[in-house]
Short mmCIF file of C-alpha atoms in Angstrom, two decimals:
data_model
loop_
_atom_site.label_atom_id
_atom_site.label_comp_id
_atom_site.label_asym_id
_atom_site.label_seq_id
_atom_site.Cartn_x
_atom_site.Cartn_y
_atom_site.Cartn_z
CA MET A 1 2.46 -21.36 -5.83
CA ILE A 2 3.40 -17.83 -4.85
CA TYR A 3 6.65 -16.25 -6.01
CA LYS A 4 8.91 -13.54 -4.65
CA TYR A 5 11.33 -11.83 -7.02
CA ARG A 6 14.51 -10.74 -5.24
CA GLU A 7 18.03 -9.52 -5.79
CA PHE A 8 20.78 -11.17 -3.78
CA GLY A 9 21.28 -9.43 -0.45
CA GLU A 10 20.51 -9.27 3.26
CA TYR A 11 16.71 -9.52 2.99
CA THR A 12 16.95 -12.45 0.57
CA ASP A 13 19.28 -14.22 3.01
CA LYS A 14 16.72 -13.70 5.78
CA ILE A 15 13.99 -15.27 3.64
CA ILE A 16 16.10 -18.32 2.82
CA LEU A 17 17.89 -18.83 6.15
CA ASN A 18 15.25 -17.70 8.66
CA SER A 19 11.94 -17.91 6.76
CA GLU A 20 11.65 -14.19 7.53
CA LEU A 21 9.83 -11.89 5.12
CA PHE A 22 10.49 -8.17 4.69
CA PHE A 23 7.53 -5.80 4.49
CA ALA A 24 8.47 -2.64 2.57
CA THR A 25 7.20 0.85 3.24
CA TYR A 26 5.11 2.47 0.52
CA ASN A 27 7.71 5.20 -0.09
CA SER A 28 10.41 2.62 -0.91
CA PHE A 29 8.56 1.54 -4.08
CA ASN A 30 9.90 2.50 -7.49
CA ASP A 31 6.44 3.72 -8.57
CA PRO A 32 5.63 7.10 -6.96
CA PHE A 33 1.90 6.54 -7.57
CA ASP A 34 1.80 3.17 -5.80
CA CYS A 35 -0.19 3.49 -2.55
CA ASN A 36 -0.79 7.16 -3.27
CA LEU A 37 -3.90 8.00 -1.26
CA ASP A 38 -3.90 11.75 -1.59
CA VAL A 39 -7.06 13.29 -0.14
CA ASN A 40 -6.09 16.62 -1.71
CA SER A 41 -6.37 15.15 -5.21
CA TYR A 42 -10.16 15.38 -4.84
CA ASN A 43 -11.74 18.78 -5.25
CA ASN A 44 -14.13 19.96 -2.52
CA ASP A 45 -17.25 18.89 -4.41
CA GLU A 46 -15.90 15.38 -5.05
CA PHE A 47 -14.81 14.97 -1.44
CA ASP A 48 -18.13 16.31 -0.10
CA SER A 49 -20.01 13.98 -2.43
CA TYR A 50 -17.95 11.01 -1.23
CA ILE A 51 -18.64 11.87 2.44
CA ASP A 52 -22.36 12.37 1.71
CA ASP A 53 -22.57 9.02 -0.12
CA PHE A 54 -20.68 7.26 2.66
CA CYS A 55 -22.91 8.75 5.38
CA GLU A 56 -26.01 7.87 3.37
CA SER A 57 -24.84 4.26 3.02
CA TYR A 58 -23.85 4.04 6.68
CA PRO A 59 -26.14 6.47 8.54
CA GLN A 60 -25.08 5.17 11.96
CA THR A 61 -21.53 6.39 11.32
CA LYS A 62 -22.35 10.01 10.44
CA SER A 63 -22.18 11.36 13.99
CA THR A 64 -19.09 9.26 14.76
CA LEU A 65 -17.41 10.06 11.47
CA LEU A 66 -17.75 13.82 11.43
CA LYS A 67 -17.85 14.37 15.22
CA GLY A 68 -19.23 17.87 14.73
CA GLN A 69 -16.40 18.86 12.37
CA SER A 70 -16.80 20.68 9.12
CA LYS A 71 -15.98 18.67 6.01
CA LYS A 72 -12.81 20.75 5.60
CA GLU A 73 -11.68 19.84 9.13
CA PHE A 74 -12.63 16.24 8.48
CA ARG A 75 -10.51 16.22 5.30
CA GLU A 76 -7.47 17.26 7.37
CA VAL A 77 -8.18 14.49 9.90
CA ILE A 78 -8.43 11.94 7.09
CA LYS A 79 -5.19 13.21 5.54
CA SER A 80 -3.40 12.93 8.89
CA LYS A 81 -4.78 9.43 9.55
CA LEU A 82 -3.76 8.22 6.09
CA GLU A 83 -0.19 9.44 6.61
CA GLU A 84 -0.12 7.78 10.03
CA PHE A 85 -1.45 4.55 8.54
CA LYS A 86 1.08 4.59 5.69
CA SER A 87 3.98 5.21 8.08
CA HIS A 88 3.04 2.14 10.15
CA THR A 89 2.11 -0.24 7.34
CA GLY A 90 4.36 -2.73 5.61
CA ILE A 91 3.62 -4.22 2.21
CA LEU A 92 4.65 -7.66 1.01
CA SER A 93 4.79 -7.91 -2.78
CA MET A 94 4.50 -11.32 -4.38
CA SER A 95 3.43 -12.77 -7.71
CA ARG A 96 1.46 -15.74 -9.01
CA LYS A 97 3.82 -15.97 -11.99
CA ASN A 98 7.51 -16.81 -12.09
CA LYS A 99 8.15 -15.97 -15.74
CA ASN A 100 7.26 -12.29 -15.89
CA ILE A 101 10.00 -10.39 -17.73
CA LEU A 102 9.07 -7.03 -16.18
CA MET A 103 9.16 -8.47 -12.64
CA TRP A 104 12.54 -10.08 -13.32
CA SER A 105 13.83 -6.74 -14.55
CA HIS A 106 12.48 -4.55 -11.75
CA TYR A 107 12.74 -6.79 -8.70
CA SER A 108 15.48 -9.32 -9.46
CA ASP A 109 18.35 -6.94 -10.12
CA HIS A 110 17.83 -6.77 -13.89
CA HIS A 111 17.58 -10.55 -14.32
CA LYS A 112 20.62 -11.26 -12.10
CA GLY A 113 18.63 -12.17 -8.98
CA LEU A 114 16.30 -15.01 -8.20
CA CYS A 115 12.63 -15.88 -7.94
CA LEU A 116 11.77 -17.71 -4.73
CA VAL A 117 8.87 -20.15 -4.46
CA LEU A 118 6.86 -19.53 -1.29
CA LYS A 119 4.38 -22.05 0.03
CA LYS A 120 0.84 -20.84 0.57
#
């Protein structure tokens, strides 16, 4: 069984009445670190090391990956692509447990909502 904790409202009605699920954007989450893929959080040495390791593991991608760019330019491309990806990606949050106090508190309107059972 898979469970979806919800408060009563429009999106919950759509799940029940239309079998329609809502995919949230990453910036609508209550945890500011959730889905935080910040390229700038890596210092230059860490980022360079990651790129070097990646290119060593996948040598055929090095020319395609860097496309003649410096690693600094490549970092900006990655940052831009991540933001683009995040702005076009929806996330469906579910649980394998229906008796999680924290989930009831955060996602079911402080224990006033419901926990739906979704079929796999």
